[in-house]
Short mmCIF file of C-alpha atoms and ligand atoms in Angstrom, two decimals:
data_model
loop_
_atom_site.label_atom_id
_atom_site.label_comp_id
_atom_site.label_asym_id
_atom_site.label_seq_id
_atom_site.Cartn_x
_atom_site.Cartn_y
_atom_site.Cartn_z
CA MET K 1 80.09 32.13 101.96
CA ALA K 2 82.57 34.13 104.45
CA LEU K 3 85.74 31.96 105.28
CA LYS K 4 85.97 31.02 108.48
CA SER K 5 89.35 30.85 110.13
CA ILE K 6 90.34 27.85 112.42
CA THR K 7 91.22 30.60 114.69
CA THR K 8 87.78 31.35 114.88
CA ARG K 9 85.84 28.14 114.85
CA TRP K 10 88.48 27.35 117.65
CA PHE K 11 87.13 30.41 119.59
CA LEU K 12 83.49 29.30 118.74
CA ASN K 13 83.54 25.62 119.11
CA SER K 14 86.47 25.07 121.90
CA PHE K 15 87.47 28.41 123.37
CA GLY K 16 83.42 28.90 123.43
CA VAL K 17 82.50 25.95 125.32
CA ILE K 18 84.87 25.77 127.67
CA PHE K 19 84.13 29.35 128.91
CA ILE K 20 80.34 27.97 129.33
CA ILE K 21 81.49 25.43 131.20
CA LEU K 22 83.15 27.32 133.45
CA ALA K 23 80.92 30.43 133.71
CA THR K 24 78.10 28.06 134.73
CA VAL K 25 80.60 25.95 137.51
CA VAL K 26 81.38 29.29 138.81
CA THR K 27 77.47 30.20 139.32
CA ILE K 28 76.05 27.45 140.52
CA SER K 29 79.41 26.83 142.81
CA GLY K 30 78.28 30.19 144.02
CA VAL K 31 74.69 30.00 144.64
CA ALA K 32 75.79 26.46 145.97
CA ILE K 33 78.10 28.24 148.77
CA HIS K 34 75.37 31.33 149.62
CA ASN K 35 72.67 28.60 150.26
CA TYR K 36 74.90 26.30 152.62
CA TYR K 37 75.93 29.14 154.65
CA TYR K 38 72.39 30.82 154.80
CA SER K 39 70.85 27.66 155.93
CA ALA K 40 73.88 27.19 158.39
CA VAL K 41 73.19 30.52 159.80
CA LYS K 42 69.50 29.48 159.83
CA GLU K 43 69.97 26.71 161.62
CA VAL K 44 71.81 28.41 164.37
CA LEU K 45 69.02 30.57 164.41
CA ASN K 46 66.59 28.05 165.01
CA ASN K 47 68.82 25.91 167.51
CA ARG K 48 69.06 29.26 169.73
CA ALA K 49 65.27 29.81 169.21
CA SER K 50 64.54 25.59 170.60
CA MET K 51 66.80 26.19 173.35
CA VAL K 52 65.61 29.64 174.55
CA ASP K 53 61.94 28.43 173.97
CA GLY K 54 62.37 25.31 176.43
CA MET K 55 64.33 26.87 178.90
CA MET K 56 61.20 29.89 178.94
CA ILE K 57 58.56 26.70 179.48
CA ARG K 58 61.03 25.47 182.06
CA TYR K 59 60.57 28.69 183.89
CA SER K 60 57.09 29.33 183.41
CA GLU K 61 56.46 25.98 184.93
CA ASN K 62 58.85 26.74 188.22
CA THR K 63 58.16 29.99 188.75
CA VAL K 64 55.13 32.65 189.65
CA THR K 65 54.10 34.57 186.73
CA SER K 66 54.72 37.60 188.30
CA ASN K 67 58.37 36.79 188.53
CA PHE K 68 58.39 35.07 185.19
CA TYR K 69 58.45 38.69 183.02
CA THR K 70 61.31 39.70 185.67
CA GLU K 71 63.67 36.30 184.83
CA ILE K 72 62.81 37.08 181.47
CA ARG K 73 64.42 40.37 180.95
CA SER K 74 66.96 39.44 183.03
CA TYR K 75 67.87 36.43 180.91
CA VAL K 76 67.72 38.49 177.84
CA GLU K 77 69.53 40.96 179.10
CA SER K 78 72.38 39.16 179.91
CA PHE K 79 72.12 36.85 176.46
CA PRO K 80 75.57 34.58 176.07
CA ASP K 81 75.32 35.22 172.40
CA LYS K 82 74.69 38.75 172.25
CA ASN K 83 77.92 38.82 170.14
CA MET K 84 76.67 37.23 167.89
CA MET K 85 73.23 37.71 167.55
CA GLU K 86 70.21 40.36 169.08
CA LEU K 87 67.34 38.63 171.18
CA MET K 88 63.77 40.52 170.75
CA THR K 89 60.69 39.71 172.72
CA ILE K 90 57.72 40.79 171.35
CA ASN K 91 54.27 41.68 172.63
CA LEU K 92 50.71 40.60 171.70
CA ASN K 93 50.20 44.10 170.16
CA GLY K 94 53.08 42.95 167.80
CA GLU K 95 55.66 45.71 169.46
CA VAL K 96 59.43 44.99 170.42
CA THR K 97 59.30 45.09 174.42
CA LEU K 98 62.70 43.95 175.04
CA THR K 99 65.97 43.73 173.03
CA SER K 100 69.67 41.51 173.83
CA SER K 101 71.62 44.75 172.90
CA GLY K 102 69.56 47.32 175.30
CA PHE K 103 68.38 49.18 172.47
CA SER K 104 65.33 50.49 171.55
CA TYR K 105 63.32 48.64 168.04
CA ASN K 106 61.03 49.94 165.04
CA THR K 107 58.64 47.63 165.83
CA GLN K 108 56.69 48.89 162.52
CA ASN K 109 58.86 46.54 160.23
CA LEU K 110 58.93 42.90 161.71
CA PRO K 111 57.81 41.00 158.43
CA ASP K 112 58.94 37.34 160.24
CA TYR K 113 57.24 38.19 163.06
CA THR K 114 53.83 38.66 160.51
CA MET K 115 54.68 35.57 158.94
CA ALA K 116 54.91 33.69 162.32
CA LEU K 117 51.71 34.74 162.97
CA ASN K 118 50.09 33.15 159.83
CA SER K 119 51.75 29.94 159.58
CA SER K 120 50.41 26.46 161.39
CA SER K 121 54.18 26.17 162.85
CA GLY K 122 54.41 29.46 164.44
CA GLU K 123 57.95 30.08 162.83
CA GLY K 124 58.45 33.37 160.05
CA LEU K 125 61.43 34.12 158.56
CA TYR K 126 63.27 37.68 157.14
CA ILE K 127 66.15 37.89 155.12
CA GLY K 128 66.87 41.10 154.17
CA ASN K 129 67.94 45.00 154.89
CA ILE K 130 66.71 46.91 158.33
CA GLU K 131 66.56 50.50 158.22
CA SER K 132 70.10 50.93 158.80
CA GLY K 133 71.05 49.19 155.44
CA GLU K 134 72.55 46.71 157.10
CA LYS K 135 70.95 42.65 155.93
CA VAL K 136 70.04 40.57 158.74
CA MET K 137 68.33 37.36 158.94
CA ALA K 138 65.57 37.70 161.54
CA VAL K 139 63.88 33.78 162.95
CA THR K 140 60.79 34.71 164.76
CA ARG K 141 59.15 31.89 166.52
CA LEU K 142 55.43 32.03 168.08
CA VAL K 143 55.63 31.16 172.60
CA THR K 144 52.48 30.07 174.73
CA PRO K 145 51.38 33.75 176.04
CA ILE K 146 52.71 33.79 179.49
CA ASN K 147 51.60 37.51 179.71
CA SER K 148 50.54 40.42 177.64
CA GLU K 149 54.05 41.52 177.53
CA PHE K 150 55.87 38.32 176.00
CA SER K 151 54.33 36.37 172.84
CA ALA K 152 57.17 36.09 171.20
CA MET K 153 61.17 36.16 170.51
CA ARG K 154 62.74 36.83 167.82
CA PHE K 155 66.45 35.90 167.10
CA VAL K 156 68.48 38.78 164.89
CA VAL K 157 71.37 37.92 162.74
CA SER K 158 73.85 40.72 160.75
CA LEU K 159 74.72 38.83 157.21
CA GLU K 160 77.27 41.32 156.29
CA ARG K 161 80.39 39.08 157.51
CA VAL K 162 78.77 35.77 156.17
CA ASP K 163 77.88 37.85 152.24
CA ASP K 164 81.60 39.07 153.11
CA ALA K 165 82.95 35.30 153.20
CA ILE K 166 80.58 33.95 150.50
CA ARG K 167 81.85 36.73 148.34
CA ASN K 168 85.35 36.25 148.40
CA MET K 169 85.48 32.26 147.65
CA VAL K 170 83.65 33.31 144.98
CA LEU K 171 85.68 35.57 143.75
CA THR K 172 88.44 32.71 144.33
CA ILE K 173 86.70 30.48 142.28
CA ALA K 174 86.09 33.49 139.49
CA LEU K 175 89.57 34.13 139.29
CA ALA K 176 90.44 30.51 139.63
CA ALA K 177 88.21 30.07 136.52
CA LEU K 178 89.82 32.97 134.24
CA ALA K 179 92.95 31.60 135.13
CA VAL K 180 92.08 28.35 133.66
CA LEU K 181 90.25 30.56 130.73
CA ALA K 182 93.81 32.37 130.16
CA LEU K 183 95.94 29.51 129.80
CA VAL K 184 93.42 27.53 127.09
CA LEU K 185 93.34 30.99 125.77
CA VAL K 186 97.13 31.59 125.53
CA SER K 187 98.09 27.66 124.79
CA GLY K 188 94.85 27.49 122.43
CA LEU K 189 96.15 30.61 120.31
CA PHE K 190 99.68 29.06 119.98
CA PHE K 191 98.47 25.65 119.08
CA ILE K 192 96.31 27.24 116.41
CA GLN K 193 99.63 29.05 114.91
CA SER K 194 101.34 26.01 115.16
CA ILE K 195 99.21 25.28 112.75
CA VAL K 196 98.14 27.89 110.65
CA ARG K 197 101.41 29.24 109.71
CA PRO K 198 102.33 26.00 107.99
CA VAL K 199 99.18 26.03 106.39
CA ARG K 200 99.70 29.38 104.58
CA GLU K 201 103.32 28.13 103.87
CA ILE K 202 102.37 25.45 102.28
CA GLY K 203 99.36 27.34 100.48
CA ALA K 204 101.73 30.02 98.73
CA ALA K 205 104.14 27.22 98.04
CA ALA K 206 100.81 24.86 96.13
CA ARG K 207 99.82 28.12 94.36
CA GLN K 208 103.55 28.75 92.78
CA ILE K 209 103.14 25.00 91.41
CA ALA K 210 99.74 25.21 90.61
CA SER K 211 101.09 29.26 88.47
CA GLY K 212 103.50 26.93 86.60
CA ASP K 213 106.68 26.89 88.70
CA LEU K 214 107.24 22.83 89.05
CA LYS K 215 110.58 23.25 90.10
CA SER K 216 109.25 24.40 93.77
CA ARG K 217 109.05 22.35 96.66
CA ILE K 218 108.15 22.49 100.37
CA ALA K 219 110.62 23.08 102.72
CA ARG K 220 109.28 19.66 105.49
CA VAL K 221 107.55 21.44 108.34
CA SER K 222 107.00 18.80 111.56
CA ASP K 223 106.85 15.55 111.58
CA ASP K 224 103.22 15.43 111.98
CA GLU K 225 99.98 15.28 109.39
CA LEU K 226 101.57 18.62 108.05
CA GLY K 227 104.68 17.05 107.45
CA VAL K 228 102.98 14.46 105.19
CA LEU K 229 101.09 16.72 102.96
CA CYS K 230 104.59 18.50 102.92
CA GLU K 231 105.53 15.75 101.37
CA THR K 232 102.71 14.33 98.62
CA ILE K 233 102.20 18.25 97.36
CA ASN K 234 106.09 17.73 96.54
CA PHE K 235 105.08 14.37 95.33
CA MET K 236 102.57 15.63 93.54
CA ALA K 237 104.82 18.30 92.10
CA ASP K 238 107.79 15.72 90.98
CA GLU K 239 104.96 14.25 89.07
CA LEU K 240 103.59 16.92 87.27
CA GLU K 241 106.75 17.69 86.56
CA ASN K 242 107.67 14.34 84.88
CA THR K 243 104.77 14.49 83.33
CA GLU K 244 105.02 18.08 81.90
CA LYS K 245 108.39 16.68 79.99
CA MET K 246 107.31 13.58 78.95
CA LYS K 247 104.78 15.52 77.36
CA ASN K 248 106.88 18.00 75.71
CA GLU K 249 108.94 14.95 74.67
CA PHE K 250 105.54 13.69 72.90
CA ILE K 251 105.27 16.67 70.85
CA SER K 252 107.71 17.15 69.96
CA SER K 253 108.88 13.11 68.92
CA VAL K 254 105.01 13.51 67.49
CA SER K 255 105.85 16.43 65.23
CA HIS K 256 109.07 15.04 64.42
CA GLU K 257 106.70 11.92 63.07
CA LEU K 258 104.64 13.78 61.18
CA ARG K 259 107.27 15.86 59.42
CA THR K 260 109.17 12.88 58.16
CA PRO K 261 106.05 11.37 56.21
CA LEU K 262 104.91 14.92 55.05
CA THR K 263 108.74 15.24 53.92
CA ALA K 264 108.53 12.50 51.70
CA ILE K 265 105.32 12.81 50.34
CA ARG K 266 106.40 16.88 49.20
CA GLY K 267 109.54 15.15 47.75
CA TRP K 268 108.10 12.83 45.98
CA ALA K 269 105.43 15.18 45.01
CA GLU K 270 107.48 17.94 43.70
CA THR K 271 109.84 15.95 41.52
CA LEU K 272 106.77 14.42 39.94
CA LEU K 273 105.75 18.17 39.28
CA ASP K 274 108.82 19.22 37.77
CA THR K 275 110.01 16.42 35.93
CA ASP K 276 107.86 16.48 32.28
CA ASN K 277 109.77 13.07 30.93
CA TYR K 278 109.48 10.52 33.67
CA ASP K 279 108.85 7.08 32.95
CA ALA K 280 106.20 4.70 34.11
CA ALA K 281 109.07 2.76 37.05
CA THR K 282 109.63 6.12 38.56
CA LEU K 283 105.92 7.32 38.90
CA LYS K 284 105.56 4.12 40.36
CA LYS K 285 107.89 4.78 42.56
CA GLY K 286 106.91 7.87 44.05
CA MET K 287 103.55 6.98 43.73
CA ARG K 288 104.16 3.93 46.29
CA VAL K 289 106.28 6.16 48.70
CA ILE K 290 103.34 9.04 48.51
CA SER K 291 101.24 6.07 49.54
CA ALA K 292 103.22 4.17 52.28
CA GLU K 293 103.86 7.37 53.40
CA THR K 294 100.24 8.71 53.80
CA GLU K 295 99.06 5.15 55.62
CA ARG K 296 101.44 5.57 58.10
CA LEU K 297 100.10 9.29 58.92
CA SER K 298 97.24 8.46 58.71
CA GLY K 299 98.26 5.57 61.06
CA MET K 300 99.69 8.19 63.40
CA VAL K 301 96.51 10.22 63.49
CA GLU K 302 94.48 7.28 64.21
CA GLU K 303 96.72 5.85 67.09
CA LEU K 304 96.52 9.95 68.13
CA LEU K 305 92.91 9.78 67.99
CA ASP K 306 92.14 6.65 69.96
CA PHE K 307 94.35 8.20 72.44
CA SER K 308 92.61 11.35 72.96
CA ARG K 309 89.67 9.10 73.57
CA ILE K 310 90.62 6.75 75.95
CA GLN K 311 92.08 10.04 78.15
CA ASN K 312 88.36 10.90 77.33
CA GLY K 313 86.86 7.87 78.42
CA ARG K 314 84.86 7.49 75.30
CA PHE K 315 86.58 4.96 74.28
CA SER K 316 84.65 1.79 72.78
CA LEU K 317 84.76 -1.65 71.41
CA VAL K 318 82.53 -3.72 69.16
CA PHE K 319 82.64 -7.41 70.45
CA GLN K 320 82.12 -10.14 68.05
CA LYS K 321 82.80 -13.94 67.83
CA LEU K 322 86.40 -14.06 66.12
CA ASP K 323 89.53 -16.07 65.46
CA LEU K 324 92.77 -15.06 66.58
CA LEU K 325 94.76 -16.73 64.96
CA ALA K 326 93.24 -14.83 61.43
CA GLU K 327 94.14 -11.62 63.12
CA LEU K 328 97.41 -12.40 64.35
CA GLY K 329 97.95 -13.72 61.12
CA GLU K 330 97.87 -10.47 58.71
CA ALA K 331 99.22 -8.95 61.03
CA VAL K 332 101.93 -11.01 60.74
CA LEU K 333 101.74 -10.37 57.13
CA ILE K 334 101.82 -6.94 57.16
CA TYR K 335 105.37 -7.07 59.13
CA THR K 336 107.03 -9.45 57.21
CA GLU K 337 107.79 -7.49 53.91
CA LYS K 338 109.23 -4.41 56.21
CA ALA K 339 110.90 -7.09 58.44
CA ARG K 340 112.63 -8.14 55.62
CA ARG K 341 113.16 -4.78 54.21
CA GLU K 342 115.34 -4.51 57.16
CA GLN K 343 117.36 -7.76 57.69
CA ILE K 344 114.85 -8.96 60.50
CA GLN K 345 113.45 -12.02 60.44
CA VAL K 346 109.79 -12.98 61.86
CA ILE K 347 109.56 -16.73 62.78
CA TYR K 348 106.03 -16.86 63.65
CA ASN K 349 105.23 -20.62 65.19
CA GLU K 350 101.65 -20.92 63.87
CA PRO K 351 99.46 -23.10 65.75
CA GLU K 352 97.04 -25.55 63.91
CA MET K 353 94.13 -23.72 66.19
CA LEU K 354 92.95 -21.68 69.16
CA PRO K 355 89.49 -21.14 71.00
CA ILE K 356 87.39 -18.33 69.53
CA ILE K 357 86.55 -15.95 71.54
CA TYR K 358 84.56 -12.64 71.91
CA GLY K 359 86.30 -9.42 71.08
CA ASP K 360 86.97 -6.42 68.97
CA LYS K 361 88.88 -7.85 66.06
CA ASN K 362 90.18 -4.56 64.58
CA ARG K 363 91.34 -3.20 67.81
CA LEU K 364 93.35 -6.81 68.52
CA ARG K 365 94.38 -6.81 65.23
CA GLN K 366 95.69 -3.13 65.78
CA VAL K 367 97.39 -4.43 69.48
CA PHE K 368 99.01 -7.27 67.66
CA ILE K 369 100.60 -4.85 65.14
CA ASN K 370 101.42 -2.13 67.52
CA VAL K 371 103.86 -4.98 69.53
CA ILE K 372 105.09 -6.66 66.13
CA ASP K 373 106.27 -3.00 65.15
CA ASN K 374 108.12 -2.40 68.73
CA ALA K 375 110.20 -5.49 67.96
CA ILE K 376 110.80 -4.42 65.06
CA LYS K 377 111.50 -0.92 65.46
CA TYR K 378 114.09 -1.74 68.89
CA SER K 379 115.51 -4.12 66.90
CA ASP K 380 118.47 -3.81 64.42
CA PRO K 381 119.76 -5.78 61.26
CA GLY K 382 120.67 -9.44 61.46
CA GLY K 383 117.86 -9.69 64.68
CA THR K 384 114.92 -12.30 64.41
CA VAL K 385 111.57 -11.83 65.72
CA LYS K 386 109.69 -14.72 67.50
CA ILE K 387 106.01 -14.40 67.61
CA ASP K 388 103.78 -17.51 68.95
CA ALA K 389 100.42 -18.33 70.23
CA PHE K 390 98.61 -21.13 72.30
CA ALA K 391 96.01 -21.90 74.79
CA ARG K 392 96.82 -22.56 78.73
CA ASP K 393 93.62 -23.05 81.09
CA ASP K 394 91.06 -20.26 80.13
CA ASP K 395 93.37 -18.22 78.60
CA ILE K 396 94.98 -17.43 74.85
CA PHE K 397 98.64 -16.05 75.12
CA ILE K 398 100.82 -14.32 71.81
CA SER K 399 104.09 -13.94 72.60
CA VAL K 400 106.30 -11.50 70.56
CA ALA K 401 110.03 -11.52 71.36
CA ASP K 402 112.79 -9.88 69.77
CA ASN K 403 116.88 -9.69 70.13
CA GLY K 404 116.87 -6.03 69.97
CA CYS K 405 117.92 -3.22 72.02
CA GLY K 406 116.16 -4.32 75.34
CA ILE K 407 114.39 -2.12 78.28
CA ALA K 408 116.71 -1.13 80.89
CA PRO K 409 114.89 -2.23 84.17
CA GLU K 410 114.18 1.38 86.03
CA ASP K 411 112.24 1.78 82.60
CA LEU K 412 110.24 -1.26 82.53
CA PRO K 413 107.73 -0.11 85.46
CA LYS K 414 106.95 2.99 82.96
CA ILE K 415 107.18 1.82 79.54
CA LYS K 416 102.97 0.86 79.45
CA THR K 417 102.84 4.41 80.94
CA LYS K 418 101.15 7.57 78.52
CA PHE K 419 104.11 9.78 76.91
CA PHE K 420 106.59 7.24 78.60
CA LYS K 421 109.77 6.85 75.97
CA ALA K 422 112.51 4.37 76.91
CA ASN K 423 114.19 4.76 73.86
CA HIS K 424 114.93 8.17 71.76
CA THR K 425 116.42 7.30 69.17
CA ARG K 426 113.51 5.68 67.65
CA ARG K 427 110.78 7.31 65.88
CA GLY K 428 107.65 6.52 67.94
CA SER K 429 105.34 8.74 69.85
CA GLY K 430 105.53 6.90 73.60
CA ILE K 431 101.88 6.07 73.67
CA GLY K 432 101.22 2.88 71.40
CA LEU K 433 102.22 0.40 74.06
CA ALA K 434 98.97 2.80 76.71
CA VAL K 435 96.79 2.04 73.93
CA ALA K 436 97.88 -1.34 73.40
CA ASN K 437 97.06 -1.74 77.68
CA GLU K 438 93.99 0.02 77.65
CA ILE K 439 92.42 -2.13 74.92
CA ILE K 440 93.68 -6.15 76.39
CA GLN K 441 92.44 -4.59 79.57
CA MET K 442 89.20 -3.97 77.87
CA HIS K 443 88.90 -7.63 76.83
CA LYS K 444 90.08 -8.65 80.61
CA GLY K 445 93.44 -9.58 79.60
CA SER K 446 97.29 -8.17 80.52
CA ILE K 447 100.57 -7.51 78.87
CA ASP K 448 103.13 -8.53 80.56
CA ILE K 449 106.72 -7.23 79.46
CA GLU K 450 109.85 -8.56 79.98
CA SER K 451 113.27 -7.49 79.40
CA THR K 452 117.06 -7.28 79.32
CA LEU K 453 118.68 -4.13 77.76
CA GLY K 454 121.13 -5.05 74.98
CA VAL K 455 119.34 -8.65 74.75
CA GLY K 456 116.07 -8.21 73.68
CA THR K 457 112.34 -8.09 75.21
CA THR K 458 109.44 -10.94 75.01
CA VAL K 459 106.03 -9.22 75.32
CA LEU K 460 103.01 -11.45 76.20
CA ILE K 461 99.40 -10.93 76.05
CA ARG K 462 96.98 -12.93 77.40
CA ILE K 463 93.58 -12.73 77.16
CA PRO K 464 90.84 -15.15 78.35
CA VAL K 465 88.59 -17.19 76.41
CA ASN K 466 85.40 -15.11 77.60
CA SER K 467 81.38 -15.90 76.63
CA PRO K 468 79.54 -12.50 75.47
CA GLU K 469 78.58 -12.24 78.99
CA ASP K 470 81.61 -12.02 80.97
CA LEU K 471 82.62 -8.40 78.83
CA PRO K 472 81.74 -5.10 78.99
CA GLU K 473 77.83 -4.17 78.11
CA GLN K 474 78.15 -3.54 74.24
CA PRO K 475 76.29 -1.38 72.18
CA SER K 476 73.14 -2.17 70.78
CA LEU K 477 72.43 -3.91 67.14
CA LEU K 478 71.32 -0.66 66.02
CA GLU K 479 75.03 1.41 66.94
CA ARG K 480 76.89 -0.88 65.84
CA LYS K 481 78.88 -0.17 62.43
CA PRO K 482 79.87 -2.82 59.58
CA GLU K 483 81.97 -5.44 60.64
CA ASN K 484 84.94 -3.44 59.03
CA GLU K 485 84.45 -0.42 60.27
CA GLN K 486 85.86 0.77 64.07
CA LYS K 487 83.11 1.62 66.31
CA LEU K 488 84.38 4.65 68.01
P1 LIG A 1 106.49 4.16 70.88
O1 LIG A 1 105.25 4.88 69.99
O2 LIG A 1 107.39 4.84 70.90
O3 LIG A 1 107.41 2.66 70.60
P2 LIG A 1 104.94 3.04 72.73
O4 LIG A 1 104.22 2.80 73.79
O5 LIG A 1 104.81 1.65 71.81
O6 LIG A 1 105.84 3.38 71.94
O7 LIG A 1 106.63 2.37 73.52
C1 LIG A 1 106.94 2.46 74.92
C2 LIG A 1 108.47 2.32 75.07
O8 LIG A 1 108.54 1.19 75.05
C3 LIG A 1 109.01 2.86 74.00
O9 LIG A 1 109.39 4.18 73.79
C4 LIG A 1 110.54 2.08 73.79
O10 LIG A 1 111.35 2.57 74.67
C5 LIG A 1 109.62 0.69 75.21
N1 LIG A 1 109.55 -0.59 73.87
C6 LIG A 1 108.86 -1.09 73.37
N2 LIG A 1 108.60 -2.11 72.74
C7 LIG A 1 109.88 -2.52 72.64
C8 LIG A 1 110.50 -3.53 72.33
N3 LIG A 1 110.41 -4.65 71.73
N4 LIG A 1 112.10 -3.29 73.06
C9 LIG A 1 112.94 -2.07 73.11
N5 LIG A 1 112.32 -1.20 73.81
C10 LIG A 1 110.72 -0.99 73.33
#
């Protein structure tokens, strides 16, 4: 489809409509003026006809027939309006007998007389050109034939001056319309240009940003909607730049994260291969490191896969009745030993019981592991991680509080977003909390984080005590994998 420019659209829609309206106004006023003038002339001719007719009747009553014709002749010859119109008399044969101008008249062409003869009112009208080419209006009125010389009278007026006056008026109106049209055209094109030019500039700048020049920004062109558009595009560029930066940091930290366990695995594998006589203790130690690092690697790959599934909208959960205490207990157990090695004390205030909920046990355990792992990771040796669980109203709360490095207030709102890392000194990909947040939201719960830089962080996980109906639609039982296997 051909691209229609704003100018063309304006030309067709706005200017075109105004043009049609003005053309209609000029035409209608032309017709109205023409009709008004012509009917005024016709009215004058009819008035004269009635006046002369009345006079003739009075003459015929008071004068003997022989004198009547003389009377009429002298009236016609001295007709008072002869400067304005011509008065003629027509005899019974349809011939012009007398004219107020004194000139003879071609009697062949009297359509108004023929019309008057055929009309019941005895009146006829003709508008058209006479032999000389002059345009006239003629009105014929039949009179009671007193004698054969006088059967009708005819009034003829030239329309040249009337037509001139009409033409001048229509021309004036048309010129005024043209002036309006020109004004609309100039102001319209000026206005369109004031939109089209900045839009082109904005388009060029947006293409530059799209082609990868994320530093490029658009100067705000005006204080209107276009200005707002510029700011929105600049904001979009800021966000793209941010995301690009975070993505690059993510790639670098993930590569780093993958390299560390791989180095350990390779180191131990080479050591074990190169040594012929190693003792059982060394072999065990090496294999333990290889096993632990492999587990770390696979955990990381799993986290990456989860993240990619969330991004693709293919992340799903398997809901079942579960005891949160069992999952939390398992996560705490896994990390207590690790924390001890890093000289961090884990205090778990295990409640007697918690309400049973419906949820994905593996995913919830994954959330607890992530949050506890963070608490340990961002604490220094000698620190304490306090874990509490309790039920209040219709919710279960799990709180993990540490006295580690804390988070700066400006970073706090961003830490649940993907790729974001507030602290680059510790290992991590920056997607753990984003995945955890997604899982908790799919359970209709929330994660709230309070933190003070240098003092510590408290992560509060809220999970509603739900029933199966409250939860998102579940896959059918046939689709479900065995309990321990994650359905993704
Ligand atoms: P990462 O794998 O980098 O830990 P997360 O998504 O789990 O990614 O966390 C995002 C960021 O939030 C971390 O990089 C860290 O800066 C901050 N953070 C999370 N938990 C804590 C905590 N307990 N103490 C201090 N900072 C934390």
